[in-house]
Short mmCIF file of C-alpha atoms and ligand atoms in Angstrom, two decimals:
data_model
loop_
_atom_site.label_atom_id
_atom_site.label_comp_id
_atom_site.label_asym_id
_atom_site.label_seq_id
_atom_site.Cartn_x
_atom_site.Cartn_y
_atom_site.Cartn_z
CA MET O 1 -113.57 -49.08 26.91
CA SER O 2 -114.06 -51.20 23.82
CA VAL O 3 -111.41 -53.42 22.36
CA TYR O 4 -110.79 -52.32 18.78
CA LEU O 5 -110.01 -55.18 16.41
CA ASP O 6 -110.86 -53.48 13.13
CA HIS O 7 -107.60 -51.76 12.15
CA ALA O 8 -108.02 -52.83 8.52
CA ALA O 9 -111.11 -50.60 8.31
CA THR O 10 -109.25 -47.63 9.76
CA THR O 11 -106.68 -47.11 12.47
CA SER O 12 -106.11 -44.23 14.86
CA MET O 13 -103.66 -41.49 13.92
CA SER O 14 -100.09 -41.85 15.11
CA PRO O 15 -98.97 -39.20 17.63
CA GLU O 16 -96.46 -37.90 15.05
CA ALA O 17 -99.15 -37.51 12.37
CA LEU O 18 -101.56 -35.87 14.80
CA ALA O 19 -98.92 -33.33 15.90
CA VAL O 20 -98.01 -32.41 12.31
CA MET O 21 -101.64 -32.17 11.22
CA THR O 22 -102.58 -29.99 14.19
CA ARG O 23 -99.65 -27.67 13.47
CA GLU O 24 -100.47 -27.39 9.77
CA LEU O 25 -104.22 -26.88 10.29
CA GLY O 26 -103.37 -23.64 12.08
CA ARG O 27 -101.47 -22.31 9.07
CA THR O 28 -102.54 -21.17 5.63
CA GLY O 29 -101.20 -21.12 2.11
CA ASN O 30 -102.05 -22.82 -1.17
CA PRO O 31 -99.00 -24.76 -2.39
CA SER O 32 -99.70 -23.42 -5.90
CA SER O 33 -99.58 -19.76 -4.80
CA LEU O 34 -96.44 -17.77 -5.49
CA HIS O 35 -96.29 -15.63 -2.33
CA GLY O 36 -94.56 -16.53 0.92
CA ALA O 37 -97.48 -18.45 2.44
CA GLY O 38 -97.83 -20.47 -0.76
CA ARG O 39 -94.13 -21.18 -0.96
CA ARG O 40 -94.12 -22.33 2.67
CA ALA O 41 -97.02 -24.71 2.00
CA ARG O 42 -95.23 -25.95 -1.13
CA ARG O 43 -92.14 -26.76 0.92
CA VAL O 44 -94.28 -28.78 3.36
CA VAL O 45 -95.85 -30.72 0.48
CA GLU O 46 -92.50 -31.38 -1.23
CA ASP O 47 -90.90 -32.51 2.05
CA ALA O 48 -93.86 -34.85 2.53
CA ARG O 49 -93.44 -36.15 -1.01
CA GLU O 50 -89.81 -37.00 -0.29
CA THR O 51 -90.69 -38.68 3.01
CA LEU O 52 -93.44 -40.75 1.43
CA ALA O 53 -91.22 -41.69 -1.51
CA ALA O 54 -88.48 -42.85 0.87
CA ALA O 55 -91.01 -44.96 2.83
CA ALA O 56 -92.18 -46.71 -0.36
CA GLY O 57 -88.92 -46.98 -2.30
CA SER O 58 -89.92 -44.56 -5.03
CA HIS O 59 -88.57 -41.34 -6.51
CA PRO O 60 -90.40 -38.24 -5.20
CA SER O 61 -91.55 -37.41 -8.75
CA GLU O 62 -93.42 -40.73 -8.80
CA VAL O 63 -95.77 -39.66 -5.96
CA ILE O 64 -99.19 -38.34 -6.97
CA PHE O 65 -101.23 -37.22 -3.99
CA THR O 66 -104.92 -38.13 -4.06
CA SER O 67 -107.91 -37.99 -1.73
CA GLY O 68 -107.40 -41.62 -0.66
CA GLY O 69 -107.09 -45.20 -1.81
CA THR O 70 -110.36 -45.17 -3.74
CA GLU O 71 -109.29 -42.22 -5.88
CA ALA O 72 -105.83 -43.68 -6.43
CA ASP O 73 -107.41 -46.96 -7.63
CA ASN O 74 -109.83 -45.16 -9.95
CA LEU O 75 -107.04 -43.01 -11.37
CA ALA O 76 -104.74 -45.97 -11.95
CA VAL O 77 -107.27 -48.33 -13.51
CA LYS O 78 -109.23 -45.83 -15.63
CA GLY O 79 -106.15 -43.76 -16.45
CA LEU O 80 -104.08 -46.73 -17.60
CA PHE O 81 -106.98 -48.24 -19.52
CA TRP O 82 -107.71 -45.03 -21.44
CA ALA O 83 -104.07 -44.24 -22.17
CA ARG O 84 -103.30 -47.76 -23.41
CA ARG O 85 -106.48 -48.01 -25.49
CA ASP O 86 -105.90 -44.57 -27.02
CA ALA O 87 -102.41 -45.65 -28.06
CA ASP O 88 -103.80 -48.88 -29.60
CA PRO O 89 -107.58 -49.45 -29.87
CA ARG O 90 -107.08 -53.23 -29.71
CA ARG O 91 -106.04 -52.97 -26.06
CA THR O 92 -109.36 -53.43 -24.30
CA ARG O 93 -108.72 -56.42 -22.02
CA ILE O 94 -108.24 -55.90 -18.28
CA LEU O 95 -106.83 -58.77 -16.23
CA CYS O 96 -108.16 -58.25 -12.71
CA SER O 97 -108.09 -60.52 -9.68
CA ALA O 98 -111.46 -61.79 -8.47
CA VAL O 99 -110.71 -60.68 -4.89
CA GLU O 100 -110.06 -56.94 -5.37
CA HIS O 101 -111.50 -54.27 -3.10
CA HIS O 102 -114.61 -52.59 -4.53
CA ALA O 103 -112.52 -49.51 -5.36
CA VAL O 104 -110.91 -51.60 -8.13
CA LEU O 105 -113.68 -54.12 -8.74
CA ASP O 106 -116.41 -51.55 -9.39
CA THR O 107 -114.06 -49.38 -11.46
CA VAL O 108 -113.28 -52.32 -13.73
CA GLU O 109 -116.97 -53.20 -14.00
CA TRP O 110 -117.76 -49.57 -14.87
CA LEU O 111 -115.17 -49.67 -17.67
CA GLU O 112 -116.80 -52.87 -18.90
CA ARG O 113 -120.28 -51.30 -18.95
CA HIS O 114 -119.36 -47.88 -20.32
CA GLU O 115 -116.03 -48.06 -22.12
CA GLY O 116 -116.03 -51.39 -23.93
CA ALA O 117 -113.49 -53.05 -21.63
CA GLU O 118 -113.38 -56.82 -21.63
CA VAL O 119 -112.64 -58.08 -18.13
CA VAL O 120 -110.79 -61.31 -17.43
CA TRP O 121 -111.36 -62.24 -13.78
CA LEU O 122 -108.24 -63.94 -12.47
CA PRO O 123 -109.29 -66.80 -10.19
CA VAL O 124 -107.76 -67.49 -6.77
CA ASP O 125 -106.97 -70.73 -4.97
CA GLU O 126 -108.66 -71.80 -1.72
CA GLN O 127 -106.34 -69.50 0.26
CA GLY O 128 -107.36 -66.47 -1.78
CA VAL O 129 -104.11 -66.27 -3.75
CA VAL O 130 -104.24 -65.42 -7.46
CA ARG O 131 -103.45 -68.40 -9.68
CA LEU O 132 -100.26 -67.66 -11.57
CA ASP O 133 -100.90 -70.36 -14.16
CA VAL O 134 -104.04 -68.49 -15.25
CA VAL O 135 -102.23 -65.12 -15.29
CA GLU O 136 -99.57 -66.66 -17.51
CA ARG O 137 -102.12 -68.26 -19.82
CA GLU O 138 -104.22 -65.10 -20.17
CA LEU O 139 -101.16 -62.97 -20.91
CA LYS O 140 -99.94 -65.40 -23.54
CA ASN O 141 -103.37 -65.57 -25.10
CA ASP O 142 -103.25 -62.43 -27.29
CA PRO O 143 -101.03 -60.09 -25.23
CA GLY O 144 -101.60 -57.31 -27.78
CA SER O 145 -105.19 -56.97 -26.53
CA VAL O 146 -104.29 -56.44 -22.85
CA ALA O 147 -104.59 -52.87 -21.55
CA LEU O 148 -103.44 -53.60 -18.00
CA VAL O 149 -103.24 -56.09 -15.17
CA THR O 150 -104.48 -55.12 -11.71
CA VAL O 151 -103.84 -57.32 -8.66
CA MET O 152 -103.83 -56.12 -5.05
CA TRP O 153 -100.70 -56.58 -2.88
CA ALA O 154 -102.65 -58.00 0.05
CA ASN O 155 -106.31 -58.82 0.41
CA ASN O 156 -108.29 -56.64 2.81
CA GLU O 157 -110.62 -59.43 3.97
CA VAL O 158 -108.59 -62.60 4.39
CA GLY O 159 -105.16 -60.92 4.46
CA SER O 160 -103.52 -63.13 1.81
CA LEU O 161 -100.44 -61.66 0.14
CA GLN O 162 -100.49 -61.87 -3.64
CA PRO O 163 -97.63 -62.92 -5.95
CA VAL O 164 -97.37 -59.40 -7.42
CA PRO O 165 -93.61 -59.45 -8.18
CA ARG O 166 -94.07 -62.64 -10.25
CA ILE O 167 -97.10 -61.15 -12.07
CA VAL O 168 -95.02 -58.07 -12.94
CA GLU O 169 -92.28 -60.34 -14.31
CA LEU O 170 -94.77 -62.20 -16.49
CA ALA O 171 -96.39 -59.00 -17.81
CA LYS O 172 -93.05 -57.32 -18.45
CA GLU O 173 -92.30 -59.81 -21.20
CA TYR O 174 -95.11 -58.18 -23.22
CA GLY O 175 -94.63 -54.61 -22.00
CA ILE O 176 -97.99 -54.69 -20.18
CA PRO O 177 -98.36 -52.31 -17.20
CA VAL O 178 -99.37 -53.72 -13.81
CA HIS O 179 -101.20 -51.78 -11.09
CA SER O 180 -101.37 -52.98 -7.51
CA ASP O 181 -103.71 -51.78 -4.77
CA ALA O 182 -101.29 -51.79 -1.82
CA VAL O 183 -103.67 -50.02 0.59
CA GLN O 184 -103.58 -52.86 3.14
CA ALA O 185 -99.95 -53.82 2.59
CA PHE O 186 -98.28 -50.39 2.83
CA GLY O 187 -96.82 -49.88 6.29
CA SER O 188 -97.47 -53.54 7.24
CA VAL O 189 -95.07 -55.48 5.02
CA PRO O 190 -91.93 -54.27 3.21
CA LEU O 191 -92.77 -52.58 -0.11
CA ASP O 192 -90.40 -51.12 -2.67
CA PHE O 193 -92.13 -49.47 -5.60
CA ARG O 194 -89.02 -49.24 -7.79
CA ALA O 195 -87.90 -52.78 -7.15
CA SER O 196 -91.43 -54.12 -7.73
CA GLY O 197 -91.43 -53.00 -11.37
CA LEU O 198 -95.06 -51.91 -11.00
CA ALA O 199 -96.39 -49.19 -13.29
CA ALA O 200 -98.69 -47.90 -10.53
CA MET O 201 -99.39 -48.59 -6.86
CA SER O 202 -102.19 -47.19 -4.65
CA VAL O 203 -101.85 -46.39 -0.94
CA SER O 204 -104.05 -44.66 1.65
CA GLY O 205 -103.38 -42.47 4.69
CA HIS O 206 -105.91 -43.73 7.21
CA LYS O 207 -104.75 -47.35 7.13
CA ILE O 208 -101.25 -46.49 8.36
CA GLY O 209 -101.84 -43.93 11.13
CA GLY O 210 -102.47 -40.92 8.90
CA PRO O 211 -105.73 -39.03 8.40
CA VAL O 212 -108.74 -40.13 6.34
CA GLY O 213 -109.14 -38.43 2.97
CA VAL O 214 -105.59 -38.54 1.70
CA GLY O 215 -103.68 -41.15 -0.26
CA ALA O 216 -101.28 -41.48 -3.13
CA LEU O 217 -100.71 -43.17 -6.43
CA PHE O 218 -97.10 -44.10 -7.11
CA LEU O 219 -96.72 -43.82 -10.87
CA GLY O 220 -93.63 -44.77 -12.86
CA ARG O 221 -92.11 -41.76 -14.58
CA SER O 222 -92.45 -43.16 -18.08
CA VAL O 223 -96.01 -44.43 -17.59
CA SER O 224 -98.77 -42.60 -19.52
CA LEU O 225 -102.00 -42.04 -17.68
CA THR O 226 -105.15 -40.23 -18.78
CA PRO O 227 -106.54 -37.99 -16.01
CA VAL O 228 -109.90 -38.77 -14.45
CA GLN O 229 -110.65 -35.32 -13.05
CA HIS O 230 -109.71 -32.12 -14.81
CA GLY O 231 -108.68 -28.75 -13.48
CA GLY O 232 -105.47 -27.07 -12.39
CA GLY O 233 -103.30 -30.12 -13.11
CA GLN O 234 -101.51 -29.75 -9.77
CA GLU O 235 -100.05 -33.26 -9.65
CA ARG O 236 -97.99 -33.92 -12.81
CA ASP O 237 -101.01 -32.84 -14.90
CA VAL O 238 -102.53 -36.18 -13.99
CA ARG O 239 -104.50 -35.17 -10.90
CA SER O 240 -106.16 -31.81 -10.35
CA GLY O 241 -107.34 -30.20 -7.14
CA THR O 242 -105.79 -27.96 -4.47
CA LEU O 243 -103.42 -30.03 -2.39
CA ASP O 244 -104.47 -30.68 1.22
CA THR O 245 -101.24 -29.58 2.92
CA PRO O 246 -102.10 -30.62 6.52
CA ALA O 247 -103.35 -34.06 5.49
CA ILE O 248 -100.40 -34.66 3.15
CA ALA O 249 -97.88 -33.66 5.83
CA ALA O 250 -99.59 -35.90 8.40
CA PHE O 251 -99.78 -38.81 5.94
CA ALA O 252 -96.03 -38.54 5.32
CA ALA O 253 -95.33 -38.38 9.07
CA ALA O 254 -97.39 -41.54 9.58
CA ALA O 255 -95.58 -43.26 6.70
CA ALA O 256 -92.19 -42.37 8.18
CA THR O 257 -93.20 -43.79 11.57
CA ALA O 258 -94.64 -46.92 9.99
CA ALA O 259 -91.48 -47.44 7.92
CA ALA O 260 -89.18 -46.95 10.92
CA ASN O 261 -91.21 -49.36 13.07
CA LEU O 262 -92.01 -51.87 10.33
CA PRO O 263 -89.63 -54.75 11.15
CA ALA O 264 -90.42 -54.64 14.88
CA GLU O 265 -94.16 -54.15 14.35
CA GLN O 266 -94.32 -56.89 11.74
CA GLN O 267 -92.82 -59.29 14.26
CA ARG O 268 -94.91 -58.06 17.20
CA LEU O 269 -98.20 -58.15 15.29
CA SER O 270 -97.48 -61.56 13.71
CA GLY O 271 -96.92 -62.92 17.21
CA LEU O 272 -100.16 -61.39 18.50
CA ARG O 273 -102.02 -62.60 15.42
CA ASP O 274 -100.75 -66.16 15.85
CA ARG O 275 -101.80 -66.11 19.50
CA LEU O 276 -105.22 -64.82 18.46
CA ILE O 277 -105.60 -67.53 15.80
CA ALA O 278 -104.53 -70.34 18.14
CA GLY O 279 -106.81 -68.96 20.87
CA VAL O 280 -109.86 -68.71 18.61
CA LEU O 281 -109.38 -72.25 17.27
CA ASP O 282 -109.06 -73.45 20.85
CA ALA O 283 -112.07 -71.52 22.19
CA VAL O 284 -114.33 -72.33 19.24
CA PRO O 285 -112.98 -75.56 17.71
CA GLU O 286 -115.39 -75.52 14.76
CA ALA O 287 -114.03 -72.13 13.58
CA ILE O 288 -112.09 -72.27 10.31
CA LEU O 289 -109.19 -69.96 9.56
CA ARG O 290 -109.47 -68.45 6.07
CA GLY O 291 -106.68 -67.04 3.93
CA ALA O 292 -103.04 -68.02 3.68
CA PRO O 293 -101.15 -69.36 6.70
CA GLY O 294 -98.17 -67.77 8.50
CA ASN O 295 -96.07 -65.35 6.50
CA GLY O 296 -98.42 -65.67 3.56
CA ARG O 297 -100.86 -63.27 5.24
CA LEU O 298 -100.73 -59.74 6.63
CA PRO O 299 -99.19 -59.62 10.11
CA GLY O 300 -102.32 -58.04 11.62
CA ASN O 301 -105.01 -60.13 9.91
CA ALA O 302 -106.99 -63.07 11.30
CA HIS O 303 -110.10 -64.15 9.43
CA PHE O 304 -112.45 -67.01 10.25
CA THR O 305 -115.75 -68.51 9.30
CA PHE O 306 -117.89 -69.75 12.19
CA PRO O 307 -120.24 -72.51 10.98
CA GLY O 308 -123.89 -71.86 11.78
CA CYS O 309 -123.27 -68.23 12.79
CA GLU O 310 -124.47 -65.23 10.85
CA GLY O 311 -121.45 -62.89 10.63
CA ASP O 312 -123.52 -59.81 11.40
CA SER O 313 -125.09 -61.42 14.49
CA LEU O 314 -121.64 -62.32 15.75
CA LEU O 315 -120.36 -58.82 15.07
CA PHE O 316 -123.28 -57.33 16.95
CA LEU O 317 -122.93 -59.69 19.92
CA LEU O 318 -119.20 -59.11 20.16
CA ASP O 319 -119.83 -55.37 20.00
CA LEU O 320 -122.24 -55.69 22.93
CA ALA O 321 -119.49 -57.54 24.79
CA GLY O 322 -117.11 -54.66 24.06
CA VAL O 323 -115.15 -56.13 21.16
CA GLU O 324 -115.23 -54.37 17.78
CA SER O 325 -114.67 -56.59 14.73
CA SER O 326 -115.91 -56.84 11.16
CA THR O 327 -117.46 -59.30 8.76
CA GLY O 328 -114.81 -58.11 6.34
CA SER O 329 -117.19 -57.26 3.54
CA ALA O 330 -119.53 -54.35 3.09
CA CYS O 331 -123.32 -54.53 3.25
CA THR O 332 -125.21 -53.40 0.21
CA ALA O 333 -128.02 -51.08 1.31
CA GLY O 334 -128.03 -52.63 4.77
CA VAL O 335 -128.34 -56.18 3.45
CA PRO O 336 -125.43 -58.46 4.36
CA ARG O 337 -124.11 -60.18 1.27
CA PRO O 338 -121.70 -63.10 1.27
CA SER O 339 -118.26 -61.80 0.47
CA HIS O 340 -117.13 -62.00 -3.16
CA VAL O 341 -113.66 -62.87 -1.82
CA LEU O 342 -114.88 -65.95 0.07
CA LEU O 343 -117.06 -67.04 -2.85
CA ALA O 344 -114.04 -66.71 -5.18
CA MET O 345 -112.12 -68.95 -2.75
CA GLY O 346 -114.75 -71.62 -3.33
CA LEU O 347 -116.91 -71.26 -0.20
CA ASP O 348 -120.65 -71.70 -0.49
CA GLU O 349 -122.94 -68.82 0.45
CA ASP O 350 -123.97 -70.14 3.87
CA THR O 351 -120.39 -70.80 4.93
CA ALA O 352 -119.34 -67.37 3.64
CA ARG O 353 -122.07 -65.72 5.75
CA GLY O 354 -120.34 -66.89 8.92
CA ALA O 355 -117.30 -64.65 8.31
CA GLN O 356 -115.58 -62.58 10.99
CA ARG O 357 -112.37 -60.59 10.59
CA PHE O 358 -110.15 -59.46 13.46
CA THR O 359 -107.41 -57.01 12.50
CA LEU O 360 -104.61 -55.70 14.68
CA GLY O 361 -102.69 -52.44 14.46
CA HIS O 362 -100.29 -50.10 16.21
CA THR O 363 -102.41 -49.75 19.36
CA SER O 364 -103.17 -53.50 19.71
CA THR O 365 -102.07 -55.31 22.86
CA GLU O 366 -102.05 -58.78 24.42
CA GLU O 367 -105.02 -57.64 26.54
CA ASP O 368 -107.07 -56.99 23.38
CA VAL O 369 -106.55 -60.58 22.28
CA THR O 370 -107.38 -61.88 25.76
CA ALA O 371 -110.63 -59.86 25.79
CA LEU O 372 -111.67 -61.30 22.43
CA LEU O 373 -110.95 -64.87 23.52
CA LYS O 374 -113.00 -64.31 26.66
CA ALA O 375 -116.02 -62.88 24.84
CA LEU O 376 -115.99 -65.12 21.78
CA PRO O 377 -117.38 -68.50 22.99
CA GLU O 378 -120.57 -67.00 24.38
CA ALA O 379 -121.05 -64.63 21.45
CA CYS O 380 -120.64 -67.60 19.09
CA ALA O 381 -123.07 -69.76 21.03
CA ARG O 382 -125.70 -67.02 20.97
CA ALA O 383 -125.11 -66.24 17.32
CA ARG O 384 -125.53 -69.93 16.52
CA GLN O 385 -128.78 -70.03 18.48
CA ALA O 386 -130.03 -67.06 16.50
CA GLY O 387 -129.10 -69.16 13.50
CA MET O 388 -129.00 -68.38 9.89
CA ALA O 389 -132.75 -68.20 9.28
CA GLY O 390 -133.59 -64.83 7.70
CA HIS O 391 -130.58 -62.60 8.00
CA GLU O 392 -132.26 -59.48 9.34
CA SER O 393 -134.45 -61.36 11.81
CA SER O 394 -131.46 -63.31 13.09
CA ILE O 395 -129.64 -60.08 13.90
CA GLN O 396 -132.72 -58.76 15.70
CA THR O 397 -133.15 -62.00 17.63
CA ALA O 398 -129.52 -61.98 18.65
CA ALA O 399 -129.75 -58.37 19.78
CA THR O 400 -132.98 -58.85 21.73
CA GLU O 401 -131.67 -61.99 23.34
CA ALA O 402 -128.38 -60.37 24.26
CA ARG O 403 -130.13 -57.38 25.79
CA SER O 404 -132.56 -59.54 27.79
CA GLN O 405 -129.57 -61.39 29.22
CA GLY O 406 -127.82 -58.18 30.08
CA GLY O 407 -125.62 -58.00 26.92
N1 PLP C 1 -108.28 -50.73 -1.30
C1 PLP C 1 -108.25 -51.55 -0.24
C2 PLP C 1 -107.59 -52.89 -0.36
C3 PLP C 1 -108.83 -51.15 0.96
O1 PLP C 1 -108.82 -51.97 2.02
C4 PLP C 1 -109.47 -49.87 1.02
C5 PLP C 1 -110.17 -49.43 2.25
O2 PLP C 1 -110.79 -50.21 2.92
C6 PLP C 1 -109.44 -49.04 -0.12
C7 PLP C 1 -108.84 -49.52 -1.26
C8 PLP C 1 -110.06 -47.68 -0.11
O3 PLP C 1 -109.22 -46.74 0.50
P1 PLP C 1 -109.81 -45.35 1.03
O4 PLP C 1 -110.65 -45.68 2.22
O5 PLP C 1 -108.61 -44.52 1.38
O6 PLP C 1 -110.60 -44.74 -0.08
#
């Protein structure tokens, strides 16, 4: 059995979510239908809305169900941009952190290419935390031209928590709406949508023990948003499409479990994470921890660069040794690219290529950490031998070598 250390990519469904989903998959009814089956499905959806709202500190009417985090991000960023620009054509500037997930990053770039948006990339410090002095300066510099600010709650690669409450405070002075992608933070650290003052906040089911393909946008009741997809207007006329009752019910069940377990899990996972970090730095002394230290990072995130190792070689060698991890950033058409997050933190390309992310979740145990620490020194040594020369060939060399030595 492999040791799974990639919970930030996706995590297994909680038993509660699985039970609810299985039950609902065996039933029928469109929540928009008026007959008994429809009304029953509607009750399930509205109960789920209340449960999810309670888990995130929002009012149920502020929950807009979507097909996942990517859709919620697209809806928030495009929807806020269009609504704000339509109300005042001068509002074309988007203040966006340089370390966003591609669901936000590519959306903002699309608005720049096709809709005349002017993007201000908010820089981060060496720990991957957005620089508040720049946010303040950019807001002050012609606030009337700002459509929105978008800064994630926690970074998906290096795990750093962002100063979102302070950014909201700064933007509030000028009445500028702030969106936060809280996909990695929701269920891991305490979140309260109402108290945050955010205009919009994105979350996703499959990161918290719910199913893939469902998520939500929390949207303040007085916030105007232009829809991205058009149709039946099921969700507050802002999001169209037949609601996925089984997935929504399971998502809410997972959120309730995550919320109930949050304080204990936060403590348990931080402890495991700290043991993992100390163990890695001990086993491979040249490894460098990236992201913010201690409570400044997600409880389940540990991210390192390993000098002289190609991240993909290391991933592959660890996989052969039965440990599943990630480089943290996506390949583009099969070609590993240095992460935009690490580059924004000031790393050079070669250093950034040595990235490896280990993320813990609800099924993680002490034994998982022990297995990683056992496999890591040899995997690192082999990855270093394979070297950095030619990324694809180094992966092949590492694989061939590992196989010839019995993996
Ligand atoms: N935003 C962040 C920070 C993420 O980590 C992810 C998933 O990796 C997403 C958005 C996309 O969410 P989904 O997979 O539900 O579309």
